[in-house]
C-alpha positions as semicolon CSV with decimal commas, in nm:
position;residue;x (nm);y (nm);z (nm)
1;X;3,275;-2,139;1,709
2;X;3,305;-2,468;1,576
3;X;3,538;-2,731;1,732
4;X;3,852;-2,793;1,585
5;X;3,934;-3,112;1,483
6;X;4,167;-3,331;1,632
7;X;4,508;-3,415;1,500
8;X;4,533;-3,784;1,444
9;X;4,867;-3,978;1,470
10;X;4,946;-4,294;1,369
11;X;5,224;-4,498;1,562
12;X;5,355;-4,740;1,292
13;X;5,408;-5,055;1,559
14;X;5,187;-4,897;1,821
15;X;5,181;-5,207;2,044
16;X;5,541;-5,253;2,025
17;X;5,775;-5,164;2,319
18;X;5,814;-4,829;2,239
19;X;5,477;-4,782;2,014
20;X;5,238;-4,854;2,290
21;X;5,430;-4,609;2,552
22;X;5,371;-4,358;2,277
23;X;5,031;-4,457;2,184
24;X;4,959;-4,452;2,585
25;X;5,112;-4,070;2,631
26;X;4,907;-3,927;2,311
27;X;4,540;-4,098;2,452
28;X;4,497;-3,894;2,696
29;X;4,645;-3,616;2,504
30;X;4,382;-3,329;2,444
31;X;4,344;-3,280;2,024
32;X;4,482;-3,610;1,922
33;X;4,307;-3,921;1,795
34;X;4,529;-4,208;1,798
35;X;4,558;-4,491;1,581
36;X;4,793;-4,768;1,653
37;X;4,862;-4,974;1,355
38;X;5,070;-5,311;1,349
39;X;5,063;-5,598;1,179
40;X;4,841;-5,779;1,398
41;X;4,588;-5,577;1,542
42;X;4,374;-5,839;1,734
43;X;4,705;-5,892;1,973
44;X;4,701;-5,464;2,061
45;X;4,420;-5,531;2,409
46;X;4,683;-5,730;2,567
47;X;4,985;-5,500;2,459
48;X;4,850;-5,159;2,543
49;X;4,828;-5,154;2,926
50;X;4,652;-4,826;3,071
51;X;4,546;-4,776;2,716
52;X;4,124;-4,730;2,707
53;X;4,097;-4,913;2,362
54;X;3,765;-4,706;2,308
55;X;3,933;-4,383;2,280
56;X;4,212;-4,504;1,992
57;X;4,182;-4,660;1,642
58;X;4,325;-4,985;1,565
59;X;4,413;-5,057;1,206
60;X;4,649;-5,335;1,046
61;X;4,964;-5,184;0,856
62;X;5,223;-5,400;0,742
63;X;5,513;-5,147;0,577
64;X;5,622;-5,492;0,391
65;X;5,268;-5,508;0,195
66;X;5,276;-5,415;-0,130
67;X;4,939;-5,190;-0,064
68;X;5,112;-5,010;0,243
69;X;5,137;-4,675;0,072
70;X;4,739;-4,689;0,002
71;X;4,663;-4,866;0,347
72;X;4,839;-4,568;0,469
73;X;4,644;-4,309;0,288
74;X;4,322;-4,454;0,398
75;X;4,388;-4,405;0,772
76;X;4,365;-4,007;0,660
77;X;4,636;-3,946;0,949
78;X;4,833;-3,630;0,951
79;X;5,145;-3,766;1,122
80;X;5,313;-4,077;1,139
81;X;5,519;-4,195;1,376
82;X;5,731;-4,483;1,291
83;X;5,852;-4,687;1,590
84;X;5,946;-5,067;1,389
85;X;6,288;-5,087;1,420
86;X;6,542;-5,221;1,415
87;X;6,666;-4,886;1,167
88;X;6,980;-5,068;1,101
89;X;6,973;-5,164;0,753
90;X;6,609;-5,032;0,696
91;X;6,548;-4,768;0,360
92;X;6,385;-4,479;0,378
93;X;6,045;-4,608;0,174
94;X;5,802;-4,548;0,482
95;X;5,914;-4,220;0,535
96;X;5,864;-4,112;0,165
97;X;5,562;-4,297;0,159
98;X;5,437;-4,116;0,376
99;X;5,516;-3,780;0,288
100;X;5,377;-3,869;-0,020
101;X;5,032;-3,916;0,164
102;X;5,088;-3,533;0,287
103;X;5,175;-3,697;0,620
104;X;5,404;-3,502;0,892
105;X;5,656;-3,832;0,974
106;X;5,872;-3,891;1,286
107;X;6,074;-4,213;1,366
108;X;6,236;-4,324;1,660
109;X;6,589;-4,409;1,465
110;X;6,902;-4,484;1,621
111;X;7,068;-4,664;1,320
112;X;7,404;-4,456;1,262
113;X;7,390;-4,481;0,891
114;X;7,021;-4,439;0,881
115;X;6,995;-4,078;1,094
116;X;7,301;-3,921;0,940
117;X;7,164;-3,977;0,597
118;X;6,770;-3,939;0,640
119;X;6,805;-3,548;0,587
120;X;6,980;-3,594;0,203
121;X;6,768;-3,899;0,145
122;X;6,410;-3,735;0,199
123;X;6,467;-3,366;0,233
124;X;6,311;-3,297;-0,157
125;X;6,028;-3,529;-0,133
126;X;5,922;-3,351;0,219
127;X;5,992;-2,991;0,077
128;X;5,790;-3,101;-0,272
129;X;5,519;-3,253;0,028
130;X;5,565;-2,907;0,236
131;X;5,597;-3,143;0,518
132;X;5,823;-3,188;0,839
133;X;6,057;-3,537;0,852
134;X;6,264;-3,613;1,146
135;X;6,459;-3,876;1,239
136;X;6,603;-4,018;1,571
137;X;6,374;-3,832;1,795
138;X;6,494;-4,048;2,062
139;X;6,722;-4,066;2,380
140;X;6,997;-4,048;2,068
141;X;7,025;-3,800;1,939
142;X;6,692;-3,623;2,044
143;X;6,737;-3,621;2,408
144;X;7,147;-3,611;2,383
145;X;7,192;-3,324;2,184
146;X;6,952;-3,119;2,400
147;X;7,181;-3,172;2,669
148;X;7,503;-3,078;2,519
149;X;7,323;-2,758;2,342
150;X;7,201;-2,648;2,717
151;X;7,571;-2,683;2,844
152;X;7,793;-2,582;2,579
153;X;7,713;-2,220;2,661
154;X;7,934;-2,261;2,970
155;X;8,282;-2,321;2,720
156;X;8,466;-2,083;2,547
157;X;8,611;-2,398;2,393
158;X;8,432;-2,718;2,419
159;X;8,704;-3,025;2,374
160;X;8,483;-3,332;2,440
161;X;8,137;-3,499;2,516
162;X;8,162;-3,808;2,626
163;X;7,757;-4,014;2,681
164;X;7,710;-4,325;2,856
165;X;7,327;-4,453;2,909
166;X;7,303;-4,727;3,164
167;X;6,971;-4,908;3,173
168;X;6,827;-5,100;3,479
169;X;6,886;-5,474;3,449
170;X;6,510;-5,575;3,444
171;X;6,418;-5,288;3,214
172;X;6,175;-5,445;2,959
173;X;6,343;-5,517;2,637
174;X;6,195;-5,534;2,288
175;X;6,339;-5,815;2,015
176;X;6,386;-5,484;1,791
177;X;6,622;-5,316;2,083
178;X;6,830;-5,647;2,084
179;X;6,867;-5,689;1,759
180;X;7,000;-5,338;1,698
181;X;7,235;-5,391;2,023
182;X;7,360;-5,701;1,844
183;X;7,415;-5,574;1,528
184;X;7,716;-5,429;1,555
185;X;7,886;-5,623;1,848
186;X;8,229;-5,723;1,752
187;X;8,191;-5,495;1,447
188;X;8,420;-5,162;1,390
189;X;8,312;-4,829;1,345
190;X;8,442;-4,460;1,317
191;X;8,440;-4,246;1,633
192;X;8,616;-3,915;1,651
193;X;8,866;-3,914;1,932
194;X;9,165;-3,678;1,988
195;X;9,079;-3,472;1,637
196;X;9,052;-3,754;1,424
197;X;8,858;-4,073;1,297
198;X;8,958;-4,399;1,505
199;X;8,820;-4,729;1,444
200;X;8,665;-4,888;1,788
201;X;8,458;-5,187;1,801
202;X;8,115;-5,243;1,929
203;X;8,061;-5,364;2,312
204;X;8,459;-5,432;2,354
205;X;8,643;-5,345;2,626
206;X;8,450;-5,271;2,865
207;X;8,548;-5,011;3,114
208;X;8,420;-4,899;3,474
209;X;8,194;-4,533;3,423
210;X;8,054;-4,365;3,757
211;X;7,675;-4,212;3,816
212;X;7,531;-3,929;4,062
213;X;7,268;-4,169;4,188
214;X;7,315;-4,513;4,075
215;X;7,658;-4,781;4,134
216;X;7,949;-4,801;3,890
217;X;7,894;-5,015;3,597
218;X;8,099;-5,143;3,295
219;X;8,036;-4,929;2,967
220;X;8,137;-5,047;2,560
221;X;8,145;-4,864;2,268
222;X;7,858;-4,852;2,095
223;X;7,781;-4,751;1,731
224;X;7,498;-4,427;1,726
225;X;7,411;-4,127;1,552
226;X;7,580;-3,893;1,798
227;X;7,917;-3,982;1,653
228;X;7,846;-3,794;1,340
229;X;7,580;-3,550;1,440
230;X;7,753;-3,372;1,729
231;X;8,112;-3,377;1,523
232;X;7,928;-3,162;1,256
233;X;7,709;-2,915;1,516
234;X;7,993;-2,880;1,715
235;X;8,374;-2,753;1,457
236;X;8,645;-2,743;1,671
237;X;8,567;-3,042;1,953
238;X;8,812;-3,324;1,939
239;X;8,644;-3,630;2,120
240;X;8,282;-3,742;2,065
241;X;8,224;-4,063;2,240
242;X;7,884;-4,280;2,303
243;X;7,904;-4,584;2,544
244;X;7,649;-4,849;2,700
245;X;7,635;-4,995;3,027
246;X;7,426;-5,296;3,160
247;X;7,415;-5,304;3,539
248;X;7,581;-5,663;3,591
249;X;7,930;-5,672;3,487
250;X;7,867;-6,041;3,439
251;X;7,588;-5,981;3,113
252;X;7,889;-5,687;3,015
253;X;8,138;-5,949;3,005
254;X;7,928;-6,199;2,759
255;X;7,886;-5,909;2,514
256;X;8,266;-5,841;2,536
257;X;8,297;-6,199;2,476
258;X;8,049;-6,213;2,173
259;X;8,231;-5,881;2,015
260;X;8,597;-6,074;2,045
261;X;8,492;-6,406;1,871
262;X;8,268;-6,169;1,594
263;X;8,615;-5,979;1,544
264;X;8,870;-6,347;1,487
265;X;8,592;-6,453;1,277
266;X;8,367;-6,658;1,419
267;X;8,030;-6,705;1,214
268;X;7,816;-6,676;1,498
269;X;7,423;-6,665;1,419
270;X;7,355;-6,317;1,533
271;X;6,961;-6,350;1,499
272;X;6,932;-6,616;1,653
273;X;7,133;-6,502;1,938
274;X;6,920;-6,200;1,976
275;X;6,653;-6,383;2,105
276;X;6,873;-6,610;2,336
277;X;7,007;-6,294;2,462
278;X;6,712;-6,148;2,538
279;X;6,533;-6,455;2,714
280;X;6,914;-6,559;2,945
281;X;6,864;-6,191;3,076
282;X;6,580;-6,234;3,220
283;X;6,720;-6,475;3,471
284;X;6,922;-6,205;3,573
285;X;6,676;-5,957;3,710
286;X;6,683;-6,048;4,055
287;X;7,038;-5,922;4,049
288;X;6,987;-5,610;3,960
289;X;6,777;-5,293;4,077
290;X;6,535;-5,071;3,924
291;X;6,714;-4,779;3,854
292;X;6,834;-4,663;3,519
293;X;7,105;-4,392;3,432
294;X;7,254;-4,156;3,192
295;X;7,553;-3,958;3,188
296;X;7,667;-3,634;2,973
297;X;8,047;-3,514;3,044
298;X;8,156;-3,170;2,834
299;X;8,550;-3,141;2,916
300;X;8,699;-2,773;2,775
301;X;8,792;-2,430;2,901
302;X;8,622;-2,155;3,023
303;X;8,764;-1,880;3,155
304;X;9,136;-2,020;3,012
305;X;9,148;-2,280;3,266
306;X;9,029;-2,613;3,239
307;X;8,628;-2,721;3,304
308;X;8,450;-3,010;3,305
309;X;8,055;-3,037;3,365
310;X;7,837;-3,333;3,403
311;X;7,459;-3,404;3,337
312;X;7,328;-3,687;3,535
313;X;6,982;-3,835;3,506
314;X;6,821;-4,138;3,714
315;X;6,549;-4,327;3,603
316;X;6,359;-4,512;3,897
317;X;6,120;-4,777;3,911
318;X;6,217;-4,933;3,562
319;X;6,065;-4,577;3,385
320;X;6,336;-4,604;3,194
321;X;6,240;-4,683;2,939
322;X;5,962;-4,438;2,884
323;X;6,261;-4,137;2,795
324;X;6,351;-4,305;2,409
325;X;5,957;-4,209;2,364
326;X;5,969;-3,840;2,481
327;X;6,110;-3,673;2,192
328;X;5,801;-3,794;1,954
329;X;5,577;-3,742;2,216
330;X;5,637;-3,354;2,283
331;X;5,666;-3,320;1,905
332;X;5,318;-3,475;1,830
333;X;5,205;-3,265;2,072
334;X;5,341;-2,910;1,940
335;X;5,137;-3,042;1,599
336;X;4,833;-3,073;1,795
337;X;4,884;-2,739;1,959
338;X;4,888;-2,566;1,599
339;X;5,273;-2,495;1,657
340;X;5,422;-2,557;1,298
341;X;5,737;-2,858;1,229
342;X;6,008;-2,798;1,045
343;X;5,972;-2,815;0,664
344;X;6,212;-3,035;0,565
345;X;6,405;-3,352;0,625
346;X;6,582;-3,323;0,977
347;X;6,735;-3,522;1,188
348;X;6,606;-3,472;1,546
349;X;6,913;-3,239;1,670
350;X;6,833;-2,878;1,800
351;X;6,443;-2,970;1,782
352;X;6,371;-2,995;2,141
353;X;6,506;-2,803;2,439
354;X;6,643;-2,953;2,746
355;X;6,345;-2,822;2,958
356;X;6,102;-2,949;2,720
357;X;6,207;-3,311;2,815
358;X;6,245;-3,170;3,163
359;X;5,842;-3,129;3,177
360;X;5,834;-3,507;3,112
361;X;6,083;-3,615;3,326
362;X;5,858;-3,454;3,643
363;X;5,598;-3,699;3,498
364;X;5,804;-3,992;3,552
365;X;5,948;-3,905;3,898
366;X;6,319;-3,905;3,674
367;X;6,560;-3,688;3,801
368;X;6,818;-3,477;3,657
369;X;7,153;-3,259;3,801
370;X;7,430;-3,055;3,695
371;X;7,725;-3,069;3,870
């Protein structure tokens, strides 16, 4: 019989924080070629540790060039994923162009605006393309939703989810990361608290949140997908609510500050400080420890008394990181099995069970519990 080909997958910003942990993960992935395509291609040896460079493609791809859509065609990929964010403020031009290369396209999105709107936005080209899009298969809402869909079972009336991700202090941190963190400190946004729409502002207030495995840190508001997605999959719950927590309540504090003069007015020069921000934490690291956390609290009734469950992962030795690229990952991979995507625009919610990621976290030594 003759060998079938492999599936090749391009990772728009493959040597980028999260590209090259994709681009590492689908190398050594049986029936996938990999091509990693940035702007710069000849910095990608010293970007992609782990990564044998003789068993990927390298290509340049700059979605700003004019050419991009025919620089994309000539890569003959079947899927794209699309990992150069920030998505806050980006269009929806790379997905399109892509589907109108007959690509398969996946993004790693967590720009509110951007993931709620993707499916209206590039649903007809991707049914006129017969093709699957899918947005924000991340940690939010990729990896978050699977976790509420595996525990809402246990309700007869679910009432709230309340997330909070806490990353290690010396976790690795790309510019694009930090910008999107920045971009809406000190601004408001809608969340959905006690049945209705209340404006909260980005990384104020901080507010003490305990772990299963890791200390007690300080946790803000922040501004994701998650706070319209889960209100629509889930009628009838009354508080949706998505929070951030760095390890030192020092670094917490300086974000609380930032939000407060944002919010009287002060013009402060937000790219600029994304890059301060980004080098002063470094000097932190010492302080802190390896471990990275998440937590998932459903609060409602079962049984007509009240019930609360929580969902608890720990990340150790800074892998952290690694979980915002699992969602593409075991997508790209169900391609390359011959398992079919979703026709459609979609935005990555219901996609991907909870065991699913569960097979990855046993890769990663990350540990999860119910309790």
């Amino acid at each position: 019989m003759p060998q079938q080909e492999s599936c090749r997958v391009l990772v728009l910003g493959g040597y980028g924080h999260f590209g090259a942990r994709i681009v590492r993960a689908l190398s050594i992935t049986p029936g996938i070629t990999v091509i990693a395509a940035g702007r710069n291609p000849a910095q990608a040896a010293g970007k992609l540790p782990g990564v044998d460079l003789a068993c990927i493609e390298l290509c340049r791809l700059d979605t700003a060039d004019p050419d991009f859509a025919v620089a994309l065609a000539a890569t003959r990929a079947q899927l794209v994923i699309h990992t150069a964010g920030p998505f806050q403020g980006q269009g929806f031009d790379v997905a399109r162009a892509c589907l109108q290369a007959g690509m398969h396209y996946i993004d790693l999105a967590d720009g509110r605006d951007f993931v709620r709107d993707f499916p209206a936005q590039v649903d007809a080209a991707a049914r006129q393309a017969q093709r699957s899009a899918i947005s924000g298969a991340s940690t939010l809402p990729g990896l978050s939703s699977a976790v509420v869909d595996a525990l809402a079972p246990q309700f007869e009336q679910l009432h709230s989810i309340d997330m909070v991700i806490a990353p290690a202090q010396a976790t690795p941190l790309g510019m694009a990361t930090v910008r999107a963190v920045l971009s809406y400190c000190g601004q408001g946004f809608d969340c959905w608290m006690d049945g209705r729409w209340q404006r909260v502002i980005g990384w104020a207030n901080p507010q003490p949140v305990r772990f299963a495995h890791i200390g007690p840190r300080l946790a803000s508001a922040c501004d994701v997908p998650d706070h319209d997605l889960l209100v629509q999959r889930y009628p009838g719950v009354r508080t949706v609510r998505f929070r951030a927590a760095l390890e030192l309540p020092f670094l917490a504090r300086c974000l609380a500050a930032i939000a407060w003069l944002r919010r009287v007015g002060l013009p402060l020069p937000m790219q600029a400080l994304a890059g301060v921000f980004a080098r002063a934490g470094r000097c932190f690291d010492r302080f802190g420890t390896d471990l990275g956390g998440m937590r998932v609290t459903l609060r409602g009734q079962r049984g007509g008394v009240a019930h609360t469950v929580h969902w608890d992962l720990t990340a150790p030795m800074l892998h952290g990181p690694e979980i915002p690229t699992f969602a593409a990952v075991l997508l790209a991979r169900r391609l390359a099995r011959g398992e079919a995507l979703p026709i459609g625009a979609h935005a990555c919610v219901g996609l991907i069970s909870l065991a699913e990621f569960e097979s990855e976290f046993v890769r990663w030594q990350i540990e999860s519990q119910i309790s």
